[in-house]
Coordinates of C-alpha atoms and ligand atoms in Angstrom, one line a residue:
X1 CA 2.8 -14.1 -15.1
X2 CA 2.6 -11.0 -17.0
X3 CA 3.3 -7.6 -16.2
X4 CA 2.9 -4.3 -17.5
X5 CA 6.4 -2.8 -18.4
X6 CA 6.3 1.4 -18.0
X7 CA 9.4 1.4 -20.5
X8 CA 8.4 -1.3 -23.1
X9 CA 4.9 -0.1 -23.1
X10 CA 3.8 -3.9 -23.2
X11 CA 2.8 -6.8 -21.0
X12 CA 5.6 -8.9 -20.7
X13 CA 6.3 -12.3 -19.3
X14 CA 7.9 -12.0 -15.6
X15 CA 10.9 -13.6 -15.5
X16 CA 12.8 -13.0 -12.0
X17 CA 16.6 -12.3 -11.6
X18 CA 17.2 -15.0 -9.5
X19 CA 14.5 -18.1 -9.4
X20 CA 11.9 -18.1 -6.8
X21 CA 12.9 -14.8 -5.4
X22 CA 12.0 -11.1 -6.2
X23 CA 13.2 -7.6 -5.6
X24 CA 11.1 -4.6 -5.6
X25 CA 11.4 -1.1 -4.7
X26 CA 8.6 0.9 -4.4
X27 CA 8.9 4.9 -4.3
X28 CA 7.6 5.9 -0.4
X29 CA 6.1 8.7 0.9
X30 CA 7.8 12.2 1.9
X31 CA 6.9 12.6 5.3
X32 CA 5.9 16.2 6.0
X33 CA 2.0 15.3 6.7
X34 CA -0.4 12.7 7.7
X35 CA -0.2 10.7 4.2
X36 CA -3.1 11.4 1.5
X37 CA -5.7 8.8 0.4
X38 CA -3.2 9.1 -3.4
X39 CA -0.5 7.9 -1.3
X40 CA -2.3 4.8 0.0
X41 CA -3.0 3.9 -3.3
X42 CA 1.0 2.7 -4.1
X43 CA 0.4 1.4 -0.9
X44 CA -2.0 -1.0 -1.0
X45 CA -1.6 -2.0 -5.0
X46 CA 2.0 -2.9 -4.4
X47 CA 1.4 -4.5 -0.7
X48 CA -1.1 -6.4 -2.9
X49 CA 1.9 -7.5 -5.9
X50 CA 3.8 -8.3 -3.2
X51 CA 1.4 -10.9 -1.6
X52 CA 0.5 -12.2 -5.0
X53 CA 4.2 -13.0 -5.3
X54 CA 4.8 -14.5 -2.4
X55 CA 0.9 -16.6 -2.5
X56 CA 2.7 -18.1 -5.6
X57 CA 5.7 -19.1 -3.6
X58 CA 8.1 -16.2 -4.2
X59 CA 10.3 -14.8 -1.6
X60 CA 10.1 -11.2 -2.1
X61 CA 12.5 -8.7 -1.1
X62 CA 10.5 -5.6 -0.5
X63 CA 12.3 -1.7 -0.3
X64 CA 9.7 0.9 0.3
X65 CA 12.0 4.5 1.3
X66 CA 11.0 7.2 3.8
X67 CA 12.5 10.6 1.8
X68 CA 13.0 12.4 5.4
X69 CA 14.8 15.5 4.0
X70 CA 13.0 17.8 1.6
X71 CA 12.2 21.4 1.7
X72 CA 8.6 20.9 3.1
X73 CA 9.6 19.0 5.8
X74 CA 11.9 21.9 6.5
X75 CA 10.0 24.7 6.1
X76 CA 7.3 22.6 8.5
X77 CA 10.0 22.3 11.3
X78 CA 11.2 25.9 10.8
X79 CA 7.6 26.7 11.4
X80 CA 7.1 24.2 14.4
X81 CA 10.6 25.9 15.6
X82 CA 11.9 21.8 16.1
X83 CA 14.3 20.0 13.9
X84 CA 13.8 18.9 11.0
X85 CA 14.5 15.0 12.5
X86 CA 11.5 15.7 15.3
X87 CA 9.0 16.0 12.4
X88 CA 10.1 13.0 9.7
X89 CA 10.2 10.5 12.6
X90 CA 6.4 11.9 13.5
X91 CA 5.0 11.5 10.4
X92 CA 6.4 8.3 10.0
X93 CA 5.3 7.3 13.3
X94 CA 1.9 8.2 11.8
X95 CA 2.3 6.4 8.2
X96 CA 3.4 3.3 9.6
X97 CA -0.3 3.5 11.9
X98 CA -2.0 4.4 8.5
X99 CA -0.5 1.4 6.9
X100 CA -1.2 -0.8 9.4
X101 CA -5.0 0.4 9.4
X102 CA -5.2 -0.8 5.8
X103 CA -3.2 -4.0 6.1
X104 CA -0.2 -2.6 4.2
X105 CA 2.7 -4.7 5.4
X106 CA 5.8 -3.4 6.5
X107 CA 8.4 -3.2 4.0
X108 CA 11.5 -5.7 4.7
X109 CA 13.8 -2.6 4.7
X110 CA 12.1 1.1 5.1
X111 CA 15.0 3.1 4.3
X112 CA 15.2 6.9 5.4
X113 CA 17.3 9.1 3.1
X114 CA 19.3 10.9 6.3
X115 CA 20.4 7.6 7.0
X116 CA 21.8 6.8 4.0
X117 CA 24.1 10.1 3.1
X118 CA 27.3 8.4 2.8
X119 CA 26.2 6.0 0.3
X120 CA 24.9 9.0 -1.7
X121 CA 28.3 10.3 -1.4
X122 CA 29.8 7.8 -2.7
X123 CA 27.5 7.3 -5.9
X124 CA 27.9 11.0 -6.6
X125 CA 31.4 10.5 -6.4
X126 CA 31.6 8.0 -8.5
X127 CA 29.6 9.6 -11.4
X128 CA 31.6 12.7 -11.2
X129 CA 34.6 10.7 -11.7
X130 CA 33.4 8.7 -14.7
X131 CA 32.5 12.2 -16.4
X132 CA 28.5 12.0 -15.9
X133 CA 28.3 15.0 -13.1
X134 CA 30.0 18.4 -13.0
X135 CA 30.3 20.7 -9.7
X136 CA 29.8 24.2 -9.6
X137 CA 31.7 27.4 -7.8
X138 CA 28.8 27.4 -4.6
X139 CA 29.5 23.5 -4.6
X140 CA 26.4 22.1 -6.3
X141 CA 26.6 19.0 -8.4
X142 CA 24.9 18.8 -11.3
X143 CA 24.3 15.4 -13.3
X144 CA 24.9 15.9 -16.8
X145 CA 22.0 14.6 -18.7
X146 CA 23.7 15.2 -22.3
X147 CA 26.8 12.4 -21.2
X148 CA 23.6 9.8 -20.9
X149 CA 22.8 8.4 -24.4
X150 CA 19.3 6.4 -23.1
X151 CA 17.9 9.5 -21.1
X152 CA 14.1 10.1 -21.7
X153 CA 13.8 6.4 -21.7
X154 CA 11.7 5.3 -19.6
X155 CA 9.1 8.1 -20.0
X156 CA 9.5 7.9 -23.9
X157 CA 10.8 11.4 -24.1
X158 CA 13.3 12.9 -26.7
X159 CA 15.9 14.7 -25.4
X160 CA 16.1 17.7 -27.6
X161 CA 12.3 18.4 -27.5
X162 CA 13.0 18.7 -23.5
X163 CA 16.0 20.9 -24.4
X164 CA 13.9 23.5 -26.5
X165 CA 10.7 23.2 -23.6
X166 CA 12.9 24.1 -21.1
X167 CA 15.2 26.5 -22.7
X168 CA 13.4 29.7 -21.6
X169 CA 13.2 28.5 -18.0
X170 CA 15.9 30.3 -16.6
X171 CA 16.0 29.6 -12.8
X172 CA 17.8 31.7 -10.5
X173 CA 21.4 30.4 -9.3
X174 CA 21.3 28.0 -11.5
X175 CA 23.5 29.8 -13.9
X176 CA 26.3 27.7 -13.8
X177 CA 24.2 24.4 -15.4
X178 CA 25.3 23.3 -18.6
X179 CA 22.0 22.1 -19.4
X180 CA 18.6 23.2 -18.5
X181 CA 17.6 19.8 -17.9
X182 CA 20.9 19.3 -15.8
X183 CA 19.4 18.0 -12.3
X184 CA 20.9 18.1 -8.9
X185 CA 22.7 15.4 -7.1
X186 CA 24.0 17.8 -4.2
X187 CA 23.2 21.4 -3.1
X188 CA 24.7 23.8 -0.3
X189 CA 22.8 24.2 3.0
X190 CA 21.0 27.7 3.2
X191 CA 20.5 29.3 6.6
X192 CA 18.1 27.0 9.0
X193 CA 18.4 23.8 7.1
X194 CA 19.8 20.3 8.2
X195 CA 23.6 19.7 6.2
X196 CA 26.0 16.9 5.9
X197 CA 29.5 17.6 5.3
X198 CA 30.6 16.5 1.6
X199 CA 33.9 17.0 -0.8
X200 CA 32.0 19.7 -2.7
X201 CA 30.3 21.4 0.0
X202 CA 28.4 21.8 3.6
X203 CA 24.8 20.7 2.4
X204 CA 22.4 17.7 1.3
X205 CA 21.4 15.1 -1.2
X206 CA 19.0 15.9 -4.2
X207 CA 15.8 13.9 -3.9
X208 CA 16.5 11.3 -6.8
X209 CA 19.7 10.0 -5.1
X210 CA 18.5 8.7 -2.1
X211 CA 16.2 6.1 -4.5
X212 CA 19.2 5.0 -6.8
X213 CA 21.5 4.8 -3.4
X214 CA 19.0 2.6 -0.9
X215 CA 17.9 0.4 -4.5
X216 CA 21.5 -0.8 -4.8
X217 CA 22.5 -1.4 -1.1
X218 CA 19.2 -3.4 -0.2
X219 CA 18.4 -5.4 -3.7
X220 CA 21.6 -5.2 -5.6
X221 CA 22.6 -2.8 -8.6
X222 CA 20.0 -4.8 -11.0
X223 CA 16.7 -5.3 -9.6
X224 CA 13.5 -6.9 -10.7
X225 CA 10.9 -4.6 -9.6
X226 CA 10.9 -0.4 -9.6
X227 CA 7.5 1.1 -8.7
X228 CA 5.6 4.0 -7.6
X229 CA 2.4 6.1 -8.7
X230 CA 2.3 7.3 -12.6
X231 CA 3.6 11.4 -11.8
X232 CA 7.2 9.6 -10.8
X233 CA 8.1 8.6 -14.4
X234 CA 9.3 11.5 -15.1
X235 CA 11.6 13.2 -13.8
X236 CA 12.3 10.8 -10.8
X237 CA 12.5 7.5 -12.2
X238 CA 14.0 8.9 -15.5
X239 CA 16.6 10.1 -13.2
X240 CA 17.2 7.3 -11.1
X241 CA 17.4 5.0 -14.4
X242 CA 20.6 7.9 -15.8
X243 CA 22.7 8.0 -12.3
X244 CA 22.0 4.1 -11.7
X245 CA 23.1 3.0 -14.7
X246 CA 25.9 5.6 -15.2
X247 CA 27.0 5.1 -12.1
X248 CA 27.0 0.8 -12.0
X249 CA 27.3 0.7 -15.9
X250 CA 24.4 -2.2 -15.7
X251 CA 20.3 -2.4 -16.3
X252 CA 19.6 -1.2 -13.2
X253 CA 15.4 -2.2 -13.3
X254 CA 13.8 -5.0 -15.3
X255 CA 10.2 -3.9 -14.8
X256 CA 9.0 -0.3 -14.3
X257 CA 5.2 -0.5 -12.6
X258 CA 3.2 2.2 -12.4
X259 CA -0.2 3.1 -10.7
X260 CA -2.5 5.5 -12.0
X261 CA -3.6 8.1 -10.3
X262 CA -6.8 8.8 -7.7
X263 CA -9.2 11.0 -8.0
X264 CA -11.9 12.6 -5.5
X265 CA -15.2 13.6 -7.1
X266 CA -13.6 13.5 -10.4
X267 CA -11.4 16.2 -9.3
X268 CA -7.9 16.1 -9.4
X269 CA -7.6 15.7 -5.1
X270 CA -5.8 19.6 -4.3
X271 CA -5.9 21.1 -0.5
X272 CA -7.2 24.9 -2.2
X273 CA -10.1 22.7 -3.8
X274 CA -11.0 21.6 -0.5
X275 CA -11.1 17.8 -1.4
X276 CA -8.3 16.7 -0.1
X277 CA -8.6 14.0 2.1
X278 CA -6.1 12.4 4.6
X279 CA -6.2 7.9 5.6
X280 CA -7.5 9.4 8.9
X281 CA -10.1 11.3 8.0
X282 CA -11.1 8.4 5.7
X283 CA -10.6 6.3 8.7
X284 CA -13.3 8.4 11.2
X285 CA -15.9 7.3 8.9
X286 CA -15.4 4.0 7.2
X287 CA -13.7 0.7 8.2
X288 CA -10.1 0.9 6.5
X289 CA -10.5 -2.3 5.1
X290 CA -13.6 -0.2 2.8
X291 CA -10.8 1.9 1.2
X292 CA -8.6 -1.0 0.5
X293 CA -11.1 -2.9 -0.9
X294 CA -12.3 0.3 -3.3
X295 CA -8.6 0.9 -4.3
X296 CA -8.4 -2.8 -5.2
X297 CA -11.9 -2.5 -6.8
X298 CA -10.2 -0.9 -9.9
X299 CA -7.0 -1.8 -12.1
X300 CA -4.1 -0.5 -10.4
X301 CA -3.1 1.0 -14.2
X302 CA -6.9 2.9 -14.1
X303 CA -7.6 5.8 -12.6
X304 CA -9.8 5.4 -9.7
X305 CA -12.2 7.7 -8.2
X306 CA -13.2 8.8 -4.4
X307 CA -16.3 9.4 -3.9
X308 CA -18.7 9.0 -1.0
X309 CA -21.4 6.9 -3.1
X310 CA -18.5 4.6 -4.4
X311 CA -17.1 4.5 -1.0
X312 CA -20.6 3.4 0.5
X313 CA -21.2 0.7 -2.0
X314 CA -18.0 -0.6 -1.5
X315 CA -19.0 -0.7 1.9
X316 CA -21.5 -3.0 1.3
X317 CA -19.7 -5.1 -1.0
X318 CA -16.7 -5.4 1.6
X319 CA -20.0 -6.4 4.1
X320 CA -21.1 -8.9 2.2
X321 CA -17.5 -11.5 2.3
X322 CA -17.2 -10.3 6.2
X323 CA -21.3 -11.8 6.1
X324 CA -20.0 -15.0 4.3
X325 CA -17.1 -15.3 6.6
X326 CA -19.0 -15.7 9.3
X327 CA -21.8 -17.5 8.5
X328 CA -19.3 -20.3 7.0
X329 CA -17.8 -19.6 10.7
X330 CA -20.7 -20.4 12.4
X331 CA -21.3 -23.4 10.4
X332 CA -17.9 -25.2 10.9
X333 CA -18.4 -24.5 14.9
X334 CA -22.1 -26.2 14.6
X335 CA -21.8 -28.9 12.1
X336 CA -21.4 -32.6 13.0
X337 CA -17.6 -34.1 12.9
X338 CA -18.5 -36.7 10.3
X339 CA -16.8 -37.6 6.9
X340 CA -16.8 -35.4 3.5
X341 CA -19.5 -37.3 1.1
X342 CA -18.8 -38.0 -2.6
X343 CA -21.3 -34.9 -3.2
X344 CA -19.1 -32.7 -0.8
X345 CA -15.8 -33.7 -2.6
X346 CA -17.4 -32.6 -6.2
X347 CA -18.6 -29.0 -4.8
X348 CA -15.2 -28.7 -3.8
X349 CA -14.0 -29.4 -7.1
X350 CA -16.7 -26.8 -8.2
X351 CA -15.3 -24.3 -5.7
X352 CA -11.7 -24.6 -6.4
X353 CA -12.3 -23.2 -10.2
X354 CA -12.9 -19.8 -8.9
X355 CA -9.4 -19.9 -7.3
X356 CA -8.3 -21.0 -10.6
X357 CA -9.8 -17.8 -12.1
X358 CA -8.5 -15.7 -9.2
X359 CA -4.8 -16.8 -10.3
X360 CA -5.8 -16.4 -13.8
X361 CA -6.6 -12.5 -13.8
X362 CA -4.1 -12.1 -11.1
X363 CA -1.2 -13.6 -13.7
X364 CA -2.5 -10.9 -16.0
X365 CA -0.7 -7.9 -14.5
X366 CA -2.9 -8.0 -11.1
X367 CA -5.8 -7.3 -12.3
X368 CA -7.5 -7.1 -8.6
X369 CA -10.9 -6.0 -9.9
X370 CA -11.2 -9.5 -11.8
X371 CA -9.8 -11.5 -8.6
X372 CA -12.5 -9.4 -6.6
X373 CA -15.5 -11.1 -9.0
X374 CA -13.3 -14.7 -8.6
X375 CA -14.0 -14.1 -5.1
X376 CA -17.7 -12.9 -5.0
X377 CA -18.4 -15.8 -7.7
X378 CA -16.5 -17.9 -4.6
X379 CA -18.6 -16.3 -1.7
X380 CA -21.9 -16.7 -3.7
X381 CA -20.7 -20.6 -3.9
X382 CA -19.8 -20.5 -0.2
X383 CA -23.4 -19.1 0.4
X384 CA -25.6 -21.7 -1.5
X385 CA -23.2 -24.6 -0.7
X386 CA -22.8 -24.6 3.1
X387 CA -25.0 -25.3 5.9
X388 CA -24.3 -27.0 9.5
X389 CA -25.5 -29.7 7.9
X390 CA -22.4 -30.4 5.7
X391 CA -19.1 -32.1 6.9
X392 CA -16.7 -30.1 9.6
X393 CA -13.6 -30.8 7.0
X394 CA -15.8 -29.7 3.4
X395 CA -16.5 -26.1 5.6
X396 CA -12.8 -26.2 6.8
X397 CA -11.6 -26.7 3.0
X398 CA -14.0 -23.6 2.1
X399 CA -13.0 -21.8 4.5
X400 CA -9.3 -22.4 3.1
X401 CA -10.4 -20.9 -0.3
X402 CA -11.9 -18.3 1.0
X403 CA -9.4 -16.9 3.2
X404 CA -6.7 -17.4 0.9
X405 CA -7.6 -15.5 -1.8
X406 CA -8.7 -12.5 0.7
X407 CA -5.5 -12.9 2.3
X408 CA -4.1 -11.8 -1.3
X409 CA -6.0 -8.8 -1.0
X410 CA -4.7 -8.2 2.2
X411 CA -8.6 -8.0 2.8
X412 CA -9.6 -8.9 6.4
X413 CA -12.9 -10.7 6.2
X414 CA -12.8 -12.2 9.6
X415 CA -13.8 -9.1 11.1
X416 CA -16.1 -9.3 14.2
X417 CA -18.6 -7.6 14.7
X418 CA -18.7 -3.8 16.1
X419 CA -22.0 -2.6 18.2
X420 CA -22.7 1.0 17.2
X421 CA -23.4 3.4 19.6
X422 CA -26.9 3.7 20.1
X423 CA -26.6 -0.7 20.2
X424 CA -24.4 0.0 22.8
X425 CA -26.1 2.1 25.2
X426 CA -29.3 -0.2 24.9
X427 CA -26.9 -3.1 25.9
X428 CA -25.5 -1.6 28.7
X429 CA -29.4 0.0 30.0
X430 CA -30.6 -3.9 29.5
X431 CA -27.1 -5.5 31.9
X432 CA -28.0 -2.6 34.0
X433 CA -31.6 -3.6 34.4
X434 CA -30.5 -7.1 34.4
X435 CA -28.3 -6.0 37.5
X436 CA -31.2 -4.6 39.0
X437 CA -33.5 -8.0 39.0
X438 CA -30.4 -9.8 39.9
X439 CA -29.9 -7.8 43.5
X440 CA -33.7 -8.1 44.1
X441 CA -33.7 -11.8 43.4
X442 CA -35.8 -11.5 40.7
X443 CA -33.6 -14.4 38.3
X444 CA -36.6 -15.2 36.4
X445 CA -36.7 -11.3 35.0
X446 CA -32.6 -11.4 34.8
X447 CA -32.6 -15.1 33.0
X448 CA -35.1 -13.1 30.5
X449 CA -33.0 -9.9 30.0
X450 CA -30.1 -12.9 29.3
X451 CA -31.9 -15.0 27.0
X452 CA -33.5 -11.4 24.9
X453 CA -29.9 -10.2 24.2
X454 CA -28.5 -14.1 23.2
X455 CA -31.0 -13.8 20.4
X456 CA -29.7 -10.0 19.4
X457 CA -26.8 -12.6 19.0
X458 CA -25.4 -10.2 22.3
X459 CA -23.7 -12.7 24.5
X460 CA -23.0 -12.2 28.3
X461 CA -20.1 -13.2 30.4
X462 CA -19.9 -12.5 34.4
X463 CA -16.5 -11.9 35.4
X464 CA -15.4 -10.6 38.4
X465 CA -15.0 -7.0 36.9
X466 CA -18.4 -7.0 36.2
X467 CA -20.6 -8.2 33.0
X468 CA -18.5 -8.5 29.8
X469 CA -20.4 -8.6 26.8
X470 CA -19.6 -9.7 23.1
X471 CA -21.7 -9.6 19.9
X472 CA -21.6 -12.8 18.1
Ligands
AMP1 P1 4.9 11.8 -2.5 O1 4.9 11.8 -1.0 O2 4.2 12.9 -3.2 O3 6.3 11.5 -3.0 O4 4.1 10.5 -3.0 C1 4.3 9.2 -2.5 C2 3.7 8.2 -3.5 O5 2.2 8.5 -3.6 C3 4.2 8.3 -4.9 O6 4.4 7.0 -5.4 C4 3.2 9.1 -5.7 O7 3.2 8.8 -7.0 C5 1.9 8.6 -5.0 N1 0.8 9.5 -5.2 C6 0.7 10.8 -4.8 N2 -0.6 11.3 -5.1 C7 -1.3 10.3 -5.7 C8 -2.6 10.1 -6.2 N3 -3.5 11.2 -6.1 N4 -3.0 9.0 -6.7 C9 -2.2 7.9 -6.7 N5 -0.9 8.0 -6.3 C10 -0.4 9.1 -5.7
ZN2 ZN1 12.1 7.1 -5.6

């Protein structure tokens, strides 16, 4: 397998820490809102690394961090007069729904920063006493970027050009920093904000600690796997490359992935532009699975854009496997329990070469957009190749193929089928009518109402809460 090294700036051959196993830690969301359709976009491409991994026998360790203290989550809970605690576990209440609307696994570990603030303690102290970090009178702690010979990297930056950019910036209370480029590992509380108690001062973690912190206690001080979306090179991950390996004195990340970002309308997605759009209100519209398979349509190192013609033939795309699902469905139900010809086996020779073609793009630093056509060349097979009057076990072993390589997607094609509402209302008028031939003895009429909806493919169950319907 190849993959796409942010710090090499090549495609390299994966080669995991230990064998058979891998550990990744991918960047989460700060939760001070419902998340973005940009955020679902880590989401789903890493959820979709991570089942690749494991579809190729892997057993993946997978770190995905909640960042649940951060000055818009305060100034939100300052607004919403609550603490700051009532408004994290909300919104992660709420991402973990989102996620599971798009059939983004949960992480083995979701780490939350405010749970973690002794360990950040610890790794501050540590770098302060090996020389890398410096406090200040108010009890800030800076880390010194100049005592880090390999800063800039990972985002291929040199470190005097940064020096002479930010040299005019001069930020208020920040006049004790060596170094413009300085960041900070610890600050003091401020009036109406959530503190810890720490050596240097009443107050909370910098936002760059809480990655370097939760990477090492959940994966180890070396990992395989470091992602997130492209605007975290720099200065996150550049930062959490300088007090990782300062602090542990080892590599701390052997491959840096990156997704690009996610566009709406060609616009970069802004709330003043008026474009910006939540999962949810994605959701009210479209089958979640539609956004999945549209952020999987692209590769994840492209930018991709939103719009509502590309969501609408992605739509009908996504339509078109959930079609082939269940007409292969209905086939294996109906066909004849008899034994796979000579013709069947070869066809299934035939159809296990777009598998092979799946795994082949997919080793090529997941290119998804590829393994989608494998799988359309697949369905198209599936579609010419299948009938009730083949074999029970030839469907079965389609079926097989099929799902597979959707479940690497994290694509649900097995979806049944939803009535929409104006289908709905002329179902319940016909039971209703039905009903009413039924209590006046009139079976022939109600056998006729019965047999008219069976062949809308609307079937009818009496139960003794009433008629339950289904749609086949
Ligand atoms: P944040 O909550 O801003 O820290 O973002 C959480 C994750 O979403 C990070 O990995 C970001 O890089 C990623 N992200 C934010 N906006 C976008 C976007 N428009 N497209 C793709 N990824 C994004
Ligand atoms: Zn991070």
């Amino acid at each position: 397998m190849r993959i796409y090294n942010t710090e090499t700036k090549t495609l390299e051959e994966f080669k995991p820490i230990t064998p058979g196993k891998v550990s990744m830690y991918v960047c989460g969301p700060t939760v001070y809102n419902l998340i973005h359709i940009g955020n679902a976009r880590p989401m789903i491409v890493f959820d979709t690394v991570r089942r690749y991994f494991e579809y190729k026998g892997y057993e993946v360790n997978y770190v995905s961090n909640f960042t649940d203290v951060d000055d818009k989550i305060i100034k939100k809970a300052n607004e919403e007069g609550v603490d700051a605690s009532v408004i994290s576990e909300r919104y992660i209440k709420e991402c973990k729904k989102d996620m599971a609307d798009l059939n983004v696994r949960p992480a083995t570990t979701h780490p939350q920063a405010t749970k973690e603030i002794q360990g950040m303690i610890d790794m501050i102290s540590t770098l302060i006493n090996k020389g890398y970090a410096y406090v200040v009178d108010d009890g800030t702690v800076y880390f010194a970027v100049d005592k880090d010979p390999n800063y800039g990297e990972l985002s291929h930056k040199n470190l005097d050009d940064l020096q002479s950019g930010f040299r005019s910036i001069a930020v208020s209370g920040e006049d004790q920093k060596r170094s413009p480029l300085d960041f900070v590992l610890w600050k003091p509380k401020k009036e109406g904000e959530p503190y810890w108690d720490s050596p240097w001062c009443q107050g909370r973690p910098g936002w760059h600690i809480e990655c370097s912190v939760m990477s090492r206690k959940y994966l180890g001080e070396t990992i395989d796997i470091h992602a997130g979306g492209e605007d975290l090179i720099f200065p996150h991950h550049e930062n959490e490359i300088a007090q990782s390996e300062c602090a542990n004195g080892k590599p701390f990340v052997h491959y840096w992935m990156h997704n690009a970002f996610l566009n709406i309308d060609n616009h970069k997605m802004s709330k003043s532009l008026g474009n910006f759009k939540t999962v949810r209100d994605v959701d009210a519209v479209y089958d979640p699975q539609v956004l999945r398979f549209l952020m999987l349509s692209a590769h994840y190192r492209s930018p991709l854009n939103y719009s509502v013609d590309l969501m609408d033939a992605a739509k009908t795309s996504y339509e078109r496997l959930v079609n082939c699902c269940r007409n292969l469905d209905y086939n294996l139900e109906n066909a004849a329990d008899k034994e796979i010809s000579e013709e069947e086996k070869k066809l299934l020779e035939q159809a296990h070469q777009y598998r092979l073609q799946f795994e082949k793009v997919m080793d090529d630093d997941f290119n998804t957009a590829d393994a989608i056509s494998a799988l359309f060349d697949l369905m198209r097979f599936i579609n010419t190749n299948s009938g009730t009057e083949n074999s029970k076990t030839y469907l079965a072993s389609l079926r097989k193929e099929f799902t597979e390589l959707s479940d690497v997607l994290g694509l649900i094609v097995d979806r049944k089928p939803e009535a929409s509402d104006d289908e709905t209302a002329y179902i319940e008028e016909k039971i209703k009518e039905r009903q009413e031939a039924r209590k006046a003895r009139d079976f022939k009429k109600a056998d006729a109402i019965r047999d008219e909806l069976k062949a809308k493919g609307i079937l009818l169950e009496d139960t003794k809460e009433g008629v339950k319907w289904t749609k086949a």
